XYZ file of C-alpha atoms in Angstrom:
365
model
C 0.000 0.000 0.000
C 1.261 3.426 -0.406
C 2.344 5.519 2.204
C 1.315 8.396 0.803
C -2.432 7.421 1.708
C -1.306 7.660 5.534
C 1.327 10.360 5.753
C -1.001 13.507 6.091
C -2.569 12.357 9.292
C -0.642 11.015 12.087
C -1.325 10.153 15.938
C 1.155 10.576 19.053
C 1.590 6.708 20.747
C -0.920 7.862 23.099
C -2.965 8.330 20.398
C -2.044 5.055 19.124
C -2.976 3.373 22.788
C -6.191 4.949 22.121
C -7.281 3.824 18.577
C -5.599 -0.035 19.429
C -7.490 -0.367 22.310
C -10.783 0.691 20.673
C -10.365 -1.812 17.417
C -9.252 -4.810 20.167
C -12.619 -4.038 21.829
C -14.122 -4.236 18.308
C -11.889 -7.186 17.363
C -10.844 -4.970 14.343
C -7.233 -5.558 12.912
C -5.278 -2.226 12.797
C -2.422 -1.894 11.025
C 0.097 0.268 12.663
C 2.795 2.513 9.962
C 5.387 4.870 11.430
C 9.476 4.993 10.912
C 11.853 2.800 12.072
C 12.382 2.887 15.945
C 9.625 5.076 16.897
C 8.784 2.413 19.053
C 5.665 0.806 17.433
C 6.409 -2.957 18.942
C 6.871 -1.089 22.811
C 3.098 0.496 22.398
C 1.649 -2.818 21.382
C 3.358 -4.593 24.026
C 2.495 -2.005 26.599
C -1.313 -2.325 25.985
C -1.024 -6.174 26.187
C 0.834 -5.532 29.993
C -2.176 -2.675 31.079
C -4.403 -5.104 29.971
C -3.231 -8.101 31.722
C -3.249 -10.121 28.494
C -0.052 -11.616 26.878
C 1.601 -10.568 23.513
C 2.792 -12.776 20.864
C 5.809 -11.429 18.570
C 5.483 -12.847 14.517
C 8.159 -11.527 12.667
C 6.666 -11.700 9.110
C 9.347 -10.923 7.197
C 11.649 -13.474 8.972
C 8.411 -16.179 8.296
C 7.771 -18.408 5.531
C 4.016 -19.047 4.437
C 3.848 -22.715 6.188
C 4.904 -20.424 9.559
C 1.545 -19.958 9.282
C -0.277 -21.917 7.449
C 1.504 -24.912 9.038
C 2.979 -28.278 7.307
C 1.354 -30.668 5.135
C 1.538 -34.381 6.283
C 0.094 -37.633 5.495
C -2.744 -38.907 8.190
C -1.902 -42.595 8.114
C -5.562 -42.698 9.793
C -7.663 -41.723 6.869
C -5.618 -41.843 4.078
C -5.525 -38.398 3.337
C -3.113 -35.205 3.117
C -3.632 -32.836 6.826
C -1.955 -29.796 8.304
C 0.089 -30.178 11.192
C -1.304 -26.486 13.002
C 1.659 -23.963 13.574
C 3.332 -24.028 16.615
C 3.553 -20.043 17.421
C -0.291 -19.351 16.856
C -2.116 -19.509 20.324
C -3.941 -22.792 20.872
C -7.518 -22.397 22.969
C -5.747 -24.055 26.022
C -2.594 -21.336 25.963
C -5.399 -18.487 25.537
C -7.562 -19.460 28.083
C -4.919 -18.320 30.723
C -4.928 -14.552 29.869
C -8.001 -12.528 29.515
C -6.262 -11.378 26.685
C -3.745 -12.362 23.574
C -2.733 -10.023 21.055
C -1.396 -11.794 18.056
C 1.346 -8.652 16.267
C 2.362 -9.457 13.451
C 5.296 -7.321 12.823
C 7.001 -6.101 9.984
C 4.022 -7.283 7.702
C 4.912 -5.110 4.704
C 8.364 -6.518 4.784
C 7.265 -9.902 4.832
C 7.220 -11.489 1.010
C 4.085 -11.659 -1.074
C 3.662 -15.618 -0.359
C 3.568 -14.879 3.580
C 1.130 -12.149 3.410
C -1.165 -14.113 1.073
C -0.585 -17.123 3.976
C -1.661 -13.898 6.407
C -4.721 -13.073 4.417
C -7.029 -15.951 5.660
C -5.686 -15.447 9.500
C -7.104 -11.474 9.595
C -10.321 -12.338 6.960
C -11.587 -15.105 8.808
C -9.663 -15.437 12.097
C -8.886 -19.125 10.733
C -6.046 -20.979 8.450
C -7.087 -24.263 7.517
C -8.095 -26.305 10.177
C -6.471 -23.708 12.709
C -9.288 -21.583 14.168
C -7.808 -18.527 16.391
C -9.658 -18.045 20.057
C -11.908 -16.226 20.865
C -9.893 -13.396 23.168
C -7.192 -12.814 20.469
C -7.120 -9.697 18.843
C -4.438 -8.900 15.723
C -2.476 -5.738 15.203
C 0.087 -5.445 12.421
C 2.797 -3.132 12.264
C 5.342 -1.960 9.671
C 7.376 1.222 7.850
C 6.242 2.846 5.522
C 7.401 2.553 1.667
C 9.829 5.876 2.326
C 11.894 4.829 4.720
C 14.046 2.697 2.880
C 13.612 -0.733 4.462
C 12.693 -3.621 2.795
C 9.199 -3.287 1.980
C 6.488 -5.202 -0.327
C 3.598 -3.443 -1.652
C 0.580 -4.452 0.521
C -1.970 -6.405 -1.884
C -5.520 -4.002 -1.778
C -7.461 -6.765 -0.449
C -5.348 -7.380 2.628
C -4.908 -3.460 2.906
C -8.721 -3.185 3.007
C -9.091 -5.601 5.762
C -7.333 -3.367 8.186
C -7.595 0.257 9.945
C -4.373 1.992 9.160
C -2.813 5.070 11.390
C 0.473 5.889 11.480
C 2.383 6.978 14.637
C 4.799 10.044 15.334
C 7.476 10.691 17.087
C 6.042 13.088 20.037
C 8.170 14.446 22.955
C 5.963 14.876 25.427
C 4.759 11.643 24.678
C 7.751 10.162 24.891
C 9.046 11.621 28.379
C 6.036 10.406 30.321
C 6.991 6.686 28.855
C 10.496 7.460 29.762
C 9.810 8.410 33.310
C 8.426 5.323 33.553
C 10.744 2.916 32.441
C 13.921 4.913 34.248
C 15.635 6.310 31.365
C 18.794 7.777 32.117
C 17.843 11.171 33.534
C 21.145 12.722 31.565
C 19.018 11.628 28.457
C 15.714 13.012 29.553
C 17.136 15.866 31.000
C 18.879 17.010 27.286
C 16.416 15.849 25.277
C 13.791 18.078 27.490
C 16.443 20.909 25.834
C 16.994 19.712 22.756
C 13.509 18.522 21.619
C 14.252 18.488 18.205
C 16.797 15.664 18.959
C 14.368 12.449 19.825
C 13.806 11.662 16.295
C 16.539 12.803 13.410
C 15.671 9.911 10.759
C 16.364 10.828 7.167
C 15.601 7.819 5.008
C 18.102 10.071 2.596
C 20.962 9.862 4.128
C 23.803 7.151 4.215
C 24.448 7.558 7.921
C 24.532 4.043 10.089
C 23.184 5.191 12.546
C 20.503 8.023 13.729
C 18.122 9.225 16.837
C 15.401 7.349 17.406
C 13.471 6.593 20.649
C 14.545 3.475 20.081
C 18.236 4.543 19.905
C 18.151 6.904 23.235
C 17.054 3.753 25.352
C 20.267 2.377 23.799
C 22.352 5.542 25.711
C 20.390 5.040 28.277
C 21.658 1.267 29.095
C 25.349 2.556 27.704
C 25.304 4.933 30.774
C 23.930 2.611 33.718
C 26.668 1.771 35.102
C 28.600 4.804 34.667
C 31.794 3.260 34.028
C 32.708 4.387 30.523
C 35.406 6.709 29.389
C 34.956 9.420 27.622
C 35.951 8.400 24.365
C 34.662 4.802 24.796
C 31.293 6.445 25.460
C 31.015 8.949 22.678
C 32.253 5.917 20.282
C 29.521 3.906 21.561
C 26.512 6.848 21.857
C 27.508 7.860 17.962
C 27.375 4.023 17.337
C 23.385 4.654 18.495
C 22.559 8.333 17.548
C 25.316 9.174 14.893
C 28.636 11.393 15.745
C 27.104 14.513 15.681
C 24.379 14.347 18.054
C 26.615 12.199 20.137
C 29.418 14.854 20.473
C 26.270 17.444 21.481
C 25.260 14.805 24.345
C 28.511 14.556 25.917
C 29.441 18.185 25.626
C 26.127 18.619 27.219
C 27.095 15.869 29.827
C 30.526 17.980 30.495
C 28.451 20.872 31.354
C 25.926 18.694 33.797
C 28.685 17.095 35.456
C 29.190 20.236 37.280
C 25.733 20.501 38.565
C 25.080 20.303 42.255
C 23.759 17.063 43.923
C 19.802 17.173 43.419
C 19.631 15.489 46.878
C 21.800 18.188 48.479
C 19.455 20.881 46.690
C 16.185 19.214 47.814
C 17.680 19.224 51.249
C 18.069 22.861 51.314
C 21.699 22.305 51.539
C 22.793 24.325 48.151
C 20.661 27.292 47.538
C 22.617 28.911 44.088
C 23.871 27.577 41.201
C 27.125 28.876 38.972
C 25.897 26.962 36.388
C 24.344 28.942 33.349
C 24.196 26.717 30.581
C 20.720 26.363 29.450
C 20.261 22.500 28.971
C 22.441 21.903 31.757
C 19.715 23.305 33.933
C 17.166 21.492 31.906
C 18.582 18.407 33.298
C 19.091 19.619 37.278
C 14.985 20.103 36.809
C 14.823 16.354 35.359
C 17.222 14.932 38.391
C 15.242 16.974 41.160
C 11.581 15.598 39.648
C 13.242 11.905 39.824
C 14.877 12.419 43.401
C 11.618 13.560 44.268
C 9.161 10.363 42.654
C 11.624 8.179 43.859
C 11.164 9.625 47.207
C 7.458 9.374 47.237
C 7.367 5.934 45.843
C 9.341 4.524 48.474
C 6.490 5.567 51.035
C 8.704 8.220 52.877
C 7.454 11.067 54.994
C 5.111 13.202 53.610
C 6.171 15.758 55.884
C 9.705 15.657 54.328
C 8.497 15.035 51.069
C 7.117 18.494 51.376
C 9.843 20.175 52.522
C 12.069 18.906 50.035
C 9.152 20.147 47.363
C 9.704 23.709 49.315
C 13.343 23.491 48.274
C 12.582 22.350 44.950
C 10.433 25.841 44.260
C 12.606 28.057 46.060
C 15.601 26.683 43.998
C 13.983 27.428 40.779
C 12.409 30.743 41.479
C 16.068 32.409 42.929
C 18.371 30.678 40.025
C 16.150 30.362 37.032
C 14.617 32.329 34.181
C 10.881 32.200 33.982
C 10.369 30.054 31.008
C 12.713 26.978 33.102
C 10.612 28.038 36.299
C 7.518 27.018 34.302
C 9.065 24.235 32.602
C 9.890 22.945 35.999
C 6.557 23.174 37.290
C 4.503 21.313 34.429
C 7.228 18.779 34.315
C 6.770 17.743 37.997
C 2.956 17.609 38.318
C 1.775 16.177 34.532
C 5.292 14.109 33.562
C 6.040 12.816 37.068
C 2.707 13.199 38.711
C 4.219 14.831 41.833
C 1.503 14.699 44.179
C 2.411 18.403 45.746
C -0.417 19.893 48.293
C -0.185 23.462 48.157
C -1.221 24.026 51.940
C 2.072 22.174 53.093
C 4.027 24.280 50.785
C 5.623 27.524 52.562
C 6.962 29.020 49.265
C 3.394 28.317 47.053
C 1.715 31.591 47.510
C 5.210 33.596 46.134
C 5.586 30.854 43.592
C 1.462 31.067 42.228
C 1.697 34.911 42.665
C 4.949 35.580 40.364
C 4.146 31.707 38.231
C 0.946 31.132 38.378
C -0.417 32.893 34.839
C 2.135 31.449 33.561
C 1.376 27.741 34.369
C -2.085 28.349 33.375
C -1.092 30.240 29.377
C 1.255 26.714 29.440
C -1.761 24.787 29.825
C -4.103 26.257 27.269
């Protein structure tokens, strides 16, 4: 099928958690287009987790057509040719465990004309030969579109028809509430909160290895766990993910952060200024005080000290930063991280709604 058909209206992934969850209820196969490593295969799976159900992975384009349609044999019993069923389609016995199974079949459009025609029966009639699919499996396919240079087969019209087809985005905002949390590296939220523009850099034009994807900034994520990386090793390995020139940007930015105070030793009212004045370097202090802070109230702590490390958290921001951060700062910890501030145990709230507060709400509209 032509991507051209799809490209003039896309949807965020939460949009795309929306529209999947309305054609499972319908039992309505969706077919799911966006760019490579936007992270099409982590919203599927995602919905199958919320849901308590159970996803199963079919690589198409790595299938052959008896993947699916399973393997003729001859039935000694009756005489006759049968079809020994497939061994990675859910039986009614492996379904009946999960109130849910959602049968992906991934990379579809890469898959080669034989396998989707072996497809075709599976999403028309929810049966392959003698193989009948249970009741509480829904079907989502996924795959990139004809312009992004992958291996791709034209989709046959009558299998195109048979689906609902949106493509997905890649979406900041969306994308930093997912990596809140999963515990992304908070040096990689904390620039890419700066540098927006930098989640999602694919040009299916250019002969570059390797590019930013939200797929490729969980890779720097895991690269920096353990913090035990060189420099040089580690901007090797980053450009190895996101391409050399975004990688030396990320670790000049990390320079700059690695002179940042402690969040803990802010939030504890220990350091009240900052000499740092780099933009995105304060980008990332906000991103590092928001995680000290969930982490804080997820472990069950006080709620009296939760609160006066908030305190700290406002009066740090108001006395270093410009307004725009100061407002940043605030949206980020009550809609990314849910911070679950009470105003009346806040000394510092009436300055901070007084000078911020008309602000927060232009933000918001």
């Amino acid at each position: 099928m032509s991507s051209s058909a799809v490209e003039h209206r896309t949807v965020t992934s939460v949009g795309a958690v929306k529209a999947i969850k309305k054609c499972f209820d319908k039992k309505r196969p969706l077919f799911l287009w966006g760019p490579p490593g936007i992270g099409k295969s982590e919203v599927v799976e995602g919905i199958a987790q919320s849901m308590n159900g159970f996803m199963i992975d079919l690589r198409l384009g790595q299938m052959d057509p008896t993947d699916i349609r399973g393997v003729p044999f001859y039935n000694k019993d009756n005489g006759t040719m049968d079809w020994a069923p497939p061994i990675d389609l859910p039986t009614e016995e492996f379904a009946s465990q999960y109130p849910l199974v959602v049968l992906f079949l991934d990379e579809m459009n890469s898959a080669a004309p034989a396998v989707q025609a072996a497809a075709y029966q599976l999403i028309l009639n929810r049966r392959v030969g003698k193989y009948v699919l249970p009741d509480n499996v829904v079907m989502i396919a996924a795959g990139n579109r004809e312009s992004d240079k992958g291996v791709t087969y034209r989709m046959p019209t009558p299998l195109a028809n048979r689906f609902v087809h949106i493509e997905m985005r890649a979406d900041f905002l969306a994308w930093a509430d997912w990596a809140v949390n999963n515990n992304i590296h908070t040096d990689v939220v904390g620039y890419l909160s700066f540098a927006k523009q930098d989640l999602y850099d694919f040009d299916a034009k250019s002969a570059s290895r390797s590019f930013a994807t939200p797929r490729s900034w969980t890779f720097v994520s895991e690269l920096l766990e353990d913090d035990d990386l060189d420099e040089t090793t580690a901007t090797d390995l980053i450009a190895g993910a996101i391409g050399e020139g975004l990688a030396v940007k990320f670790m000049a930015h990390r320079k700059v952060a690695g002179k940042l105070p402690n969040p803990e030793d802010v939030l504890s009212g220990k350091v009240k200024d900052l000499k740092v004045d780099e933009v995105s370097a304060q980008y990332s202090l906000v991103i590092s005080m928001c995680y000290e802070l969930k982490q804080y109230i997820e472990a069950n702590k006080d709620d009296k000290e939760f609160h006066k490390m908030s305190d700290n958290f406002f009066r740090f921001m108001m006395d270093n930063f410009e307004t725009e951060l100061v407002v940043m700062g605030a949206r980020i910890a009550l809609t990314t991280y849910n911070l679950p501030f009470q105003p009346t145990k806040l000394k510092n709230f009436d300055e901070f709604h007084q000078r911020y507060g008309k602000y927060i709400l232009a933000s918001q509209g």
